[in-house]
Tab-separated table of C-alpha atoms and ligand atoms in Angstrom:
chain	number	residue	atom	x	y	z
A	1	MET	CA	0.069	-0.112	-0.154
A	2	ILE	CA	1.266	3.404	-1.007
A	3	ASP	CA	1.753	5.453	2.316
A	4	THR	CA	0.411	8.881	0.961
A	5	SER	CA	1.205	10.367	4.782
A	6	ARG	CA	4.849	9.832	3.858
A	7	GLN	CA	5.367	10.544	0.311
A	8	GLY	CA	4.275	13.956	-0.995
A	9	LEU	CA	2.080	13.706	-3.892
A	10	LYS	CA	1.280	16.017	-6.949
A	11	ILE	CA	-2.042	16.918	-6.643
A	12	GLY	CA	-4.458	18.769	-8.712
A	13	ILE	CA	-7.807	19.995	-6.955
A	14	VAL	CA	-10.569	21.507	-9.339
A	15	CYS	CA	-13.083	23.682	-7.509
A	16	TYR	CA	-15.042	26.532	-7.446
A	17	PRO	CA	-13.416	29.392	-6.255
A	18	THR	CA	-16.126	31.175	-4.978
A	19	TYR	CA	-17.803	31.106	-1.342
A	20	GLY	CA	-19.819	28.415	-1.479
A	21	GLY	CA	-19.168	25.701	0.469
A	22	SER	CA	-17.786	23.180	-1.844
A	23	GLY	CA	-14.622	25.534	-2.749
A	24	ILE	CA	-14.217	26.283	0.973
A	25	ILE	CA	-14.131	22.454	1.498
A	26	ALA	CA	-11.772	21.815	-1.411
A	27	THR	CA	-9.114	25.059	-0.403
A	28	GLU	CA	-9.087	24.073	2.877
A	29	LEU	CA	-8.414	20.544	1.834
A	30	GLY	CA	-5.437	21.761	0.052
A	31	LEU	CA	-4.219	23.911	2.046
A	32	ALA	CA	-4.201	20.983	4.789
A	33	LEU	CA	-2.697	18.619	2.196
A	34	ALA	CA	-0.018	20.922	1.178
A	35	GLN	CA	1.392	21.244	4.603
A	36	LYS	CA	1.850	17.573	5.249
A	37	GLY	CA	4.220	17.854	2.419
A	38	HIS	CA	2.125	17.212	-0.772
A	39	ALA	CA	2.233	19.346	-3.740
A	40	VAL	CA	-1.096	21.009	-4.263
A	41	HIS	CA	-1.936	22.656	-7.726
A	42	PHE	CA	-5.709	24.603	-7.575
A	43	ILE	CA	-7.272	24.768	-11.148
A	44	SER	CA	-10.220	27.026	-11.271
A	45	TYR	CA	-11.153	30.442	-13.398
A	46	ASP	CA	-10.165	32.484	-10.106
A	47	ARG	CA	-8.215	32.164	-6.844
A	48	PRO	CA	-9.625	30.564	-4.413
A	49	ALA	CA	-11.395	33.388	-1.913
A	50	ARG	CA	-9.369	31.029	1.502
A	51	LEU	CA	-6.471	30.990	-0.731
A	52	SER	CA	-3.804	32.992	1.213
A	53	ALA	CA	-0.822	33.496	-1.155
A	54	ASP	CA	1.725	32.756	0.970
A	55	ALA	CA	0.898	29.046	1.322
A	56	LEU	CA	3.842	26.877	0.891
A	57	ASN	CA	3.603	23.973	-1.769
A	58	VAL	CA	0.319	25.451	-2.919
A	59	TYR	CA	-0.217	26.652	-6.629
A	60	TYR	CA	-2.523	28.560	-8.647
A	61	HIS	CA	-3.221	27.971	-12.393
A	62	GLU	CA	-6.095	30.219	-13.890
A	63	VAL	CA	-8.396	28.858	-16.487
A	64	ALA	CA	-9.114	31.893	-19.042
A	65	PRO	CA	-11.615	30.732	-21.967
A	66	ALA	CA	-10.327	32.260	-25.157
A	67	PRO	CA	-12.599	34.321	-26.129
A	68	TYR	CA	-14.261	34.381	-29.839
A	69	PRO	CA	-16.872	36.473	-31.756
A	70	LEU	CA	-18.627	32.963	-32.522
A	71	PHE	CA	-19.110	32.390	-28.851
A	72	ASP	CA	-22.056	33.529	-27.293
A	73	TYR	CA	-20.833	31.615	-24.122
A	74	ALA	CA	-16.792	30.761	-23.777
A	75	PRO	CA	-16.159	27.017	-23.386
A	76	TYR	CA	-15.122	26.836	-19.875
A	77	GLU	CA	-15.169	23.240	-19.911
A	78	SER	CA	-12.641	22.648	-22.762
A	79	ALA	CA	-10.582	25.830	-21.463
A	80	LEU	CA	-10.467	23.734	-18.118
A	81	VAL	CA	-9.655	20.660	-19.765
A	82	SER	CA	-6.963	21.940	-21.562
A	83	LYS	CA	-5.121	23.522	-18.327
A	84	MET	CA	-5.665	19.974	-16.581
A	85	VAL	CA	-3.915	18.224	-19.189
A	86	ASP	CA	-1.253	20.747	-19.396
A	87	ILE	CA	-0.657	20.991	-15.306
A	88	GLY	CA	-1.233	17.052	-15.475
A	89	LEU	CA	1.902	16.521	-18.083
A	90	TYR	CA	4.329	19.438	-17.159
A	91	GLU	CA	3.866	19.015	-13.084
A	92	LYS	CA	3.644	15.214	-13.348
A	93	LEU	CA	0.315	15.288	-11.306
A	94	ASP	CA	-0.319	11.989	-9.588
A	95	LEU	CA	-3.885	12.373	-9.376
A	96	PHE	CA	-6.898	15.037	-9.730
A	97	HIS	CA	-9.478	15.538	-7.086
A	98	VAL	CA	-12.350	17.432	-8.170
A	99	HIS	CA	-15.206	19.213	-6.362
A	100	TYR	CA	-18.805	19.420	-7.478
A	101	ALA	CA	-19.650	17.293	-10.589
A	102	ILE	CA	-20.914	20.211	-12.864
A	103	PRO	CA	-18.745	20.676	-15.189
A	104	HIS	CA	-15.858	19.069	-13.170
A	105	ALA	CA	-16.590	15.151	-13.212
A	106	THR	CA	-16.521	15.420	-17.266
A	107	ALA	CA	-13.934	17.695	-17.018
A	108	GLY	CA	-12.083	14.922	-14.794
A	109	TYR	CA	-13.005	12.140	-17.312
A	110	LEU	CA	-11.914	13.864	-20.646
A	111	ALA	CA	-8.323	15.238	-19.102
A	112	LYS	CA	-7.942	11.607	-17.860
A	113	GLN	CA	-7.936	9.992	-21.464
A	114	ILE	CA	-6.087	12.802	-23.216
A	115	LEU	CA	-3.141	12.444	-20.614
A	116	HIS	CA	-3.663	8.761	-21.486
A	117	ASP	CA	-2.647	9.311	-25.001
A	118	HIS	CA	0.390	10.944	-23.878
A	119	GLY	CA	1.443	8.046	-21.559
A	120	ARG	CA	0.339	9.478	-18.136
A	121	HIS	CA	-2.081	7.721	-16.166
A	122	VAL	CA	-3.782	10.411	-14.193
A	123	PRO	CA	-6.838	9.019	-11.590
A	124	VAL	CA	-9.888	11.213	-10.798
A	125	ILE	CA	-11.514	11.368	-7.643
A	126	LEU	CA	-14.784	13.067	-7.765
A	127	THR	CA	-16.433	14.723	-4.454
A	128	LEU	CA	-20.107	15.604	-4.954
A	129	HIS	CA	-21.376	18.341	-2.613
A	130	GLY	CA	-25.052	18.730	-2.866
A	131	THR	CA	-26.804	20.752	-5.112
A	132	ASP	CA	-24.857	19.314	-7.555
A	133	ILE	CA	-27.198	15.754	-6.975
A	134	THR	CA	-30.312	17.423	-5.498
A	135	LEU	CA	-30.900	20.516	-7.638
A	136	THR	CA	-28.813	21.658	-10.854
A	137	GLY	CA	-27.470	18.166	-11.527
A	138	LYS	CA	-31.076	16.847	-11.503
A	139	ASP	CA	-32.319	19.120	-14.118
A	140	PRO	CA	-32.484	17.530	-17.772
A	141	SER	CA	-30.100	19.937	-19.002
A	142	TYR	CA	-27.293	17.947	-16.812
A	143	PHE	CA	-28.678	14.708	-15.866
A	144	PRO	CA	-26.804	12.228	-18.473
A	145	VAL	CA	-23.455	14.440	-18.348
A	146	VAL	CA	-23.489	14.058	-14.274
A	147	LYS	CA	-24.414	10.565	-14.154
A	148	PHE	CA	-21.380	9.631	-16.867
A	149	GLY	CA	-19.041	11.580	-14.629
A	150	ILE	CA	-20.003	10.046	-11.414
A	151	THR	CA	-19.994	6.419	-13.203
A	152	HIS	CA	-16.449	7.103	-14.858
A	153	SER	CA	-14.645	8.714	-11.971
A	154	ASP	CA	-11.706	6.739	-10.156
A	155	ARG	CA	-13.588	7.286	-6.916
A	156	VAL	CA	-16.419	8.929	-5.645
A	157	THR	CA	-16.970	10.614	-2.293
A	158	ALA	CA	-20.230	12.071	-1.185
A	159	VAL	CA	-20.407	14.707	2.268
A	160	SER	CA	-23.136	13.030	4.016
A	161	HIS	CA	-25.060	9.688	3.955
A	162	PHE	CA	-27.912	11.745	2.857
A	163	LEU	CA	-26.061	12.889	-0.291
A	164	LYS	CA	-24.897	9.326	-1.297
A	165	GLY	CA	-28.397	7.846	-0.594
A	166	GLU	CA	-29.723	10.505	-2.889
A	167	THR	CA	-26.934	9.731	-5.568
A	168	ILE	CA	-27.773	6.342	-5.838
A	169	GLN	CA	-31.551	6.854	-5.856
A	170	LYS	CA	-31.846	9.817	-8.126
A	171	PHE	CA	-28.956	8.569	-10.701
A	172	GLY	CA	-29.917	5.182	-10.600
A	173	ILE	CA	-25.751	4.499	-9.674
A	174	GLN	CA	-24.596	0.985	-8.863
A	175	ARG	CA	-21.268	2.298	-8.215
A	176	HIS	CA	-19.271	2.574	-4.818
A	177	ILE	CA	-19.749	5.521	-3.078
A	178	ASP	CA	-17.361	6.627	-0.153
A	179	VAL	CA	-18.866	9.125	2.694
A	180	ILE	CA	-16.163	11.813	3.514
A	181	TYR	CA	-17.650	14.444	5.718
A	182	ASN	CA	-16.946	17.955	5.798
A	183	PHE	CA	-14.492	19.614	8.396
A	184	VAL	CA	-13.345	21.869	10.482
A	185	PRO	CA	-10.124	23.445	9.522
A	186	SER	CA	-7.502	23.721	11.877
A	187	ARG	CA	-7.094	27.733	11.474
A	188	HIS	CA	-10.537	27.777	12.481
A	189	GLN	CA	-9.673	29.076	15.871
A	190	SER	CA	-11.257	31.462	18.587
A	191	PRO	CA	-9.833	34.725	18.113
A	192	PRO	CA	-8.145	36.903	21.026
A	193	PRO	CA	-11.131	38.098	23.524
A	194	GLU	CA	-10.288	41.858	22.494
A	195	VAL	CA	-11.466	40.771	18.951
A	196	THR	CA	-14.834	39.402	20.440
A	197	ARG	CA	-15.818	42.011	22.733
A	198	LYS	CA	-15.102	44.511	19.713
A	199	ILE	CA	-17.594	43.088	17.272
A	200	ARG	CA	-20.291	42.595	20.548
A	201	GLN	CA	-19.550	46.203	21.193
A	202	HIS	CA	-20.205	46.906	17.651
A	203	PHE	CA	-22.955	45.065	17.057
A	204	ALA	CA	-24.877	44.731	20.283
A	205	PRO	CA	-23.613	47.974	22.265
A	206	ASN	CA	-26.357	47.104	25.053
A	207	GLY	CA	-25.751	43.385	25.381
A	208	GLU	CA	-28.465	42.571	22.874
A	209	LYS	CA	-28.286	38.716	21.798
A	210	ILE	CA	-26.699	38.587	18.392
A	211	ILE	CA	-27.979	36.279	16.049
A	212	ILE	CA	-26.158	34.954	12.550
A	213	HIS	CA	-27.284	33.563	9.486
A	214	ILE	CA	-24.602	32.704	6.743
A	215	SER	CA	-25.627	31.910	3.496
A	216	ASN	CA	-25.625	32.484	-0.631
A	217	PHE	CA	-28.864	33.893	-0.071
A	218	ARG	CA	-30.711	31.412	-2.779
A	219	PRO	CA	-34.307	30.502	-2.739
A	220	LEU	CA	-33.439	27.015	-1.413
A	221	LYS	CA	-31.943	28.945	1.788
A	222	ARG	CA	-35.130	30.545	2.666
A	223	VAL	CA	-33.572	33.463	4.581
A	224	GLU	CA	-37.060	35.194	4.664
A	225	ASP	CA	-38.080	32.662	7.473
A	226	VAL	CA	-34.889	33.487	9.044
A	227	LEU	CA	-36.010	37.269	9.035
A	228	GLU	CA	-39.207	36.122	10.200
A	229	ALA	CA	-38.150	34.045	12.925
A	230	PHE	CA	-36.179	37.070	14.390
A	231	VAL	CA	-38.967	39.323	14.527
A	232	CYS	CA	-40.421	37.139	16.540
A	233	ILE	CA	-37.545	36.462	18.483
A	234	HIS	CA	-36.950	40.243	18.693
A	235	LYS	CA	-40.403	41.010	20.401
A	236	ALA	CA	-39.672	38.708	23.198
A	237	ILE	CA	-35.789	39.636	23.791
A	238	PRO	CA	-33.422	42.323	22.692
A	239	SER	CA	-31.409	40.833	19.708
A	240	VAL	CA	-29.577	42.029	16.095
A	241	LEU	CA	-29.930	39.927	13.356
A	242	LEU	CA	-26.185	39.543	11.015
A	243	LEU	CA	-26.533	38.333	7.834
A	244	VAL	CA	-23.910	37.114	6.310
A	245	GLY	CA	-23.277	36.452	2.091
A	246	ASP	CA	-25.248	37.370	-0.815
A	247	GLY	CA	-27.356	36.456	-3.684
A	248	PRO	CA	-30.300	36.426	-5.709
A	249	THR	CA	-33.107	37.131	-2.496
A	250	ARG	CA	-31.129	39.741	-0.924
A	251	LEU	CA	-33.320	42.846	-2.756
A	252	SER	CA	-36.757	40.964	-1.332
A	253	LEU	CA	-34.805	40.724	2.067
A	254	GLU	CA	-34.218	44.144	2.683
A	255	ASN	CA	-37.862	45.166	1.171
A	256	LYS	CA	-39.150	42.218	4.022
A	257	CYS	CA	-37.065	44.056	6.572
A	258	ARG	CA	-38.339	47.831	5.753
A	259	GLU	CA	-42.286	46.163	5.838
A	260	TYR	CA	-41.428	44.786	9.230
A	261	LYS	CA	-39.686	48.188	10.103
A	262	ILE	CA	-37.068	45.873	11.862
A	263	CYS	CA	-34.316	47.277	9.847
A	264	HIS	CA	-32.134	48.825	12.236
A	265	ARG	CA	-31.731	45.207	13.897
A	266	VAL	CA	-30.674	44.020	10.778
A	267	HIS	CA	-27.078	44.171	9.645
A	268	PHE	CA	-26.692	43.213	6.126
A	269	LEU	CA	-22.737	42.399	6.083
A	270	GLY	CA	-22.360	40.550	2.602
A	271	LYS	CA	-19.861	38.530	1.558
A	272	MET	CA	-16.987	37.618	4.006
A	273	ASP	CA	-13.922	35.487	3.813
A	274	PHE	CA	-13.261	34.730	7.500
A	275	ILE	CA	-16.624	34.183	9.559
A	276	HIS	CA	-14.462	33.193	12.649
A	277	ALA	CA	-14.677	36.071	14.719
A	278	LEU	CA	-18.117	37.252	13.993
A	279	LEU	CA	-18.865	33.444	15.019
A	280	SER	CA	-17.158	33.854	18.345
A	281	ALA	CA	-19.454	36.953	19.173
A	282	SER	CA	-22.350	35.376	18.368
A	283	ASP	CA	-25.063	34.071	20.159
A	284	LEU	CA	-26.884	31.949	18.173
A	285	MET	CA	-27.385	30.940	14.426
A	286	LEU	CA	-30.710	30.440	12.656
A	287	HIS	CA	-30.723	28.298	9.271
A	288	ALA	CA	-33.572	27.758	7.289
A	289	SER	CA	-32.860	25.804	4.121
A	290	GLU	CA	-35.110	23.557	2.260
A	291	SER	CA	-32.645	21.593	1.401
A	292	GLU	CA	-28.697	20.497	2.691
A	293	SER	CA	-26.512	17.841	1.982
A	294	PHE	CA	-24.273	18.851	4.915
A	295	GLY	CA	-24.430	22.549	6.081
A	296	LEU	CA	-20.923	23.528	6.514
A	297	VAL	CA	-21.639	26.777	8.446
A	298	LEU	CA	-23.550	25.093	11.054
A	299	LEU	CA	-20.596	22.957	11.748
A	300	GLU	CA	-18.746	26.157	11.900
A	301	ALA	CA	-20.862	27.367	14.248
A	302	MET	CA	-20.503	24.770	16.265
A	303	ALA	CA	-16.726	24.837	16.407
A	304	SER	CA	-17.137	28.356	17.755
A	305	GLY	CA	-19.220	27.410	20.188
A	306	VAL	CA	-22.612	28.515	18.973
A	307	PRO	CA	-25.868	26.057	19.452
A	308	VAL	CA	-27.660	26.183	16.069
A	309	ILE	CA	-31.367	26.035	15.251
A	310	ALA	CA	-31.724	24.822	11.872
A	311	THR	CA	-34.166	22.718	9.637
A	312	ARG	CA	-34.164	18.936	9.926
A	313	VAL	CA	-33.342	17.998	6.193
A	314	GLY	CA	-30.864	16.011	3.908
A	315	GLY	CA	-27.538	16.048	6.034
A	316	VAL	CA	-28.136	18.088	8.674
A	317	PRO	CA	-29.401	15.252	11.385
A	318	GLU	CA	-25.834	13.872	10.678
A	319	VAL	CA	-24.143	16.794	11.652
A	320	VAL	CA	-26.464	18.832	14.268
A	321	ASP	CA	-27.349	16.283	17.432
A	322	ASP	CA	-30.919	17.409	17.873
A	323	GLY	CA	-31.514	18.688	21.502
A	324	LYS	CA	-27.966	18.850	22.422
A	325	SER	CA	-25.890	21.020	20.143
A	326	GLY	CA	-29.347	22.760	19.095
A	327	PHE	CA	-32.446	22.344	17.754
A	328	LEU	CA	-34.197	21.042	14.574
A	329	VAL	CA	-37.346	22.022	12.896
A	330	ASP	CA	-39.376	20.909	10.147
A	331	VAL	CA	-39.209	23.605	6.612
A	332	GLY	CA	-41.328	26.439	7.195
A	333	HIS	CA	-41.833	26.218	10.822
A	334	ILE	CA	-41.238	29.808	11.689
A	335	ASP	CA	-43.002	29.909	14.993
A	336	HIS	CA	-41.276	26.668	16.376
A	337	MET	CA	-37.888	28.160	15.198
A	338	CYS	CA	-38.585	31.307	16.731
A	339	GLN	CA	-39.488	29.220	20.411
A	340	ARG	CA	-37.018	26.881	20.122
A	341	ALA	CA	-34.409	30.017	19.954
A	342	LEU	CA	-36.594	31.666	22.931
A	343	GLN	CA	-35.802	28.748	24.734
A	344	VAL	CA	-32.147	28.324	24.338
A	345	LEU	CA	-31.593	31.972	24.908
A	346	GLN	CA	-33.821	32.822	27.590
A	347	ASP	CA	-32.415	29.649	29.941
A	348	ALA	CA	-28.579	30.237	30.625
A	349	GLN	CA	-27.593	26.583	31.939
A	350	LEU	CA	-29.203	25.077	28.598
A	351	TYR	CA	-27.214	27.348	26.570
A	352	ASN	CA	-23.823	26.744	28.010
A	353	GLN	CA	-24.478	23.219	28.311
A	354	MET	CA	-25.385	23.356	24.256
A	355	SER	CA	-22.740	25.572	23.778
A	356	GLN	CA	-20.381	22.965	25.144
A	357	ASN	CA	-21.946	20.083	23.261
A	358	ALA	CA	-21.653	21.750	19.824
A	359	ARG	CA	-17.717	22.350	20.512
A	360	LYS	CA	-17.716	18.865	21.284
A	361	ARG	CA	-19.816	17.663	18.474
A	362	ALA	CA	-17.834	19.909	15.995
A	363	SER	CA	-14.224	18.373	17.182
A	364	ALA	CA	-15.463	15.004	15.967
A	365	PHE	CA	-15.288	16.635	12.387
A	366	HIS	CA	-12.425	18.268	12.715
A	367	ILE	CA	-9.393	18.306	9.751
A	368	HIS	CA	-7.111	16.129	11.861
A	369	LYS	CA	-10.064	13.319	11.621
A	370	ILE	CA	-10.821	13.945	7.877
A	371	LEU	CA	-7.589	14.443	6.019
A	372	PRO	CA	-6.211	10.990	6.704
A	373	GLN	CA	-9.506	9.659	5.278
A	374	TYR	CA	-8.799	11.437	2.233
A	375	GLU	CA	-5.427	10.685	2.066
A	376	ALA	CA	-6.063	6.619	2.476
A	377	LEU	CA	-8.597	7.129	-0.412
A	378	TYR	CA	-5.633	8.734	-3.042
A	379	ALA	CA	-3.555	5.947	-1.716
A	380	GLY	CA	-6.424	3.224	-2.903
A	381	VAL	CA	-6.718	4.781	-6.248
A	382	LEU	CA	-2.893	5.193	-6.644
A	383	GLU	CA	-2.479	1.070	-6.016
A	384	LYS	CA	-4.778	0.376	-8.251
A	385	ALA	CA	-3.264	3.067	-10.812
A	386	LYS	CA	-0.519	1.068	-10.206
A	387	THR	CA	-1.809	-2.310	-11.524
A	388	LEU	CA	-2.417	-0.625	-14.872
A	389	GLN	CA	0.558	0.990	-15.684
B	1	LIG	O1	-25.656	25.294	-1.933
B	1	LIG	C1	-24.694	25.899	-1.386
B	1	LIG	O2	-24.544	26.394	-0.358
B	1	LIG	C2	-23.276	25.858	-1.974
B	1	LIG	C3	-22.823	24.527	-2.436
B	1	LIG	C4	-21.629	24.108	-2.621
B	1	LIG	O3	-21.135	23.380	-3.421
B	1	LIG	O4	-20.873	25.526	-2.695
B	1	LIG	O5	-22.732	23.747	-1.041
B	1	LIG	C5	-23.269	22.513	-0.780
B	1	LIG	O6	-21.684	21.849	-0.591
B	1	LIG	C6	-21.883	22.501	1.025
B	1	LIG	C7	-19.513	21.867	0.813
B	1	LIG	O7	-20.150	20.687	1.049
B	1	LIG	C8	-22.588	21.565	1.810
B	1	LIG	O8	-22.140	21.970	3.233
B	1	LIG	C9	-23.593	22.492	1.794
B	1	LIG	O9	-24.664	21.931	2.276
B	1	LIG	C10	-24.430	22.328	0.197
B	1	LIG	N1	-25.145	22.829	-0.068
B	1	LIG	C11	-26.643	21.995	-0.200
B	1	LIG	O10	-26.698	20.901	-0.444
B	1	LIG	C12	-27.911	23.124	-0.622
């Protein structure tokens, strides 16, 4: 068996560079691998949001589809494959790890075939993250391509058992899929107390409770439910709501906030690279999604000792232990969300217990526990690749 922890591998990571969970996991995984001595080559159309410029063993290769008047839509996938082939050959990559099936799974497949023609066998590991299966992947305009990509990757992982089940069921796929949970990166550490104090002083100068929501404000996140639950909470206890992120529902949320005459208590903070400091200053996280394969922000909140009130959907129950590190409620049950939030916020003993439980629960998902699972997967793939060469 190849010992990947001792032997520095050359790994190509393909991901979205944006603030979505899949890009964050891909970036943090790459950084952790680089710290262990592997050379990690990120391939994407922009520098991943959390990729610090000074990290050792880390390289970034930009995919830039050449424009041409004929192209209404520049053929990104072709440019991506070309870049994967170029880097695969020049850097002598051992493997590709692609995150989010569309279009990365079939790009990986094609790059592998082309590299094969050049005499190199570079296996492809695909990690499924969520909407690539539950939303966009199911759409007829992508379905056959996604199914092909999943079927023909060397190994496939899903970030929860829920997502694995959905993949098998929705795509009628027979193949083996490993579940490797998302993780809390090692740099997710509490900031110095004075930083937390300053943030609390800024947003809650009179000791108000700070409630936080973080998402990409897409309709499936149901941020309006969060706002309505907050209106209910605010009636009972002095509180403020921090809305972190941005996306298509932001404008309607701003209008709703005016309608409820609550704007002075709601802070739209936009997209942020690092949320640890804000989390450390928050009292409670609200999450109202109608679908969620894992819920990375819930895990990040828990790692900061912040209990969560979230909807009981998808992989969320695999992350949040209902009644211990937070409460789960049904989608759209705004009153229940509000009641649960008040229950936690108004009972100091329950709050402290939940906060402790949240930290403990999150520690089960620490990168130190998850990284070896990916390394073992790489070792297995490379072992098999050796027999093919
Ligand atoms: O839809 C998003 O929130 C973004 C999306 C992504 O791929 O960037 O997130 C998905 O992947 C995250 C990381 O694995 C998971 O934590 C999210 O639960 C998942 N989102 C959904 O399933 C809606």
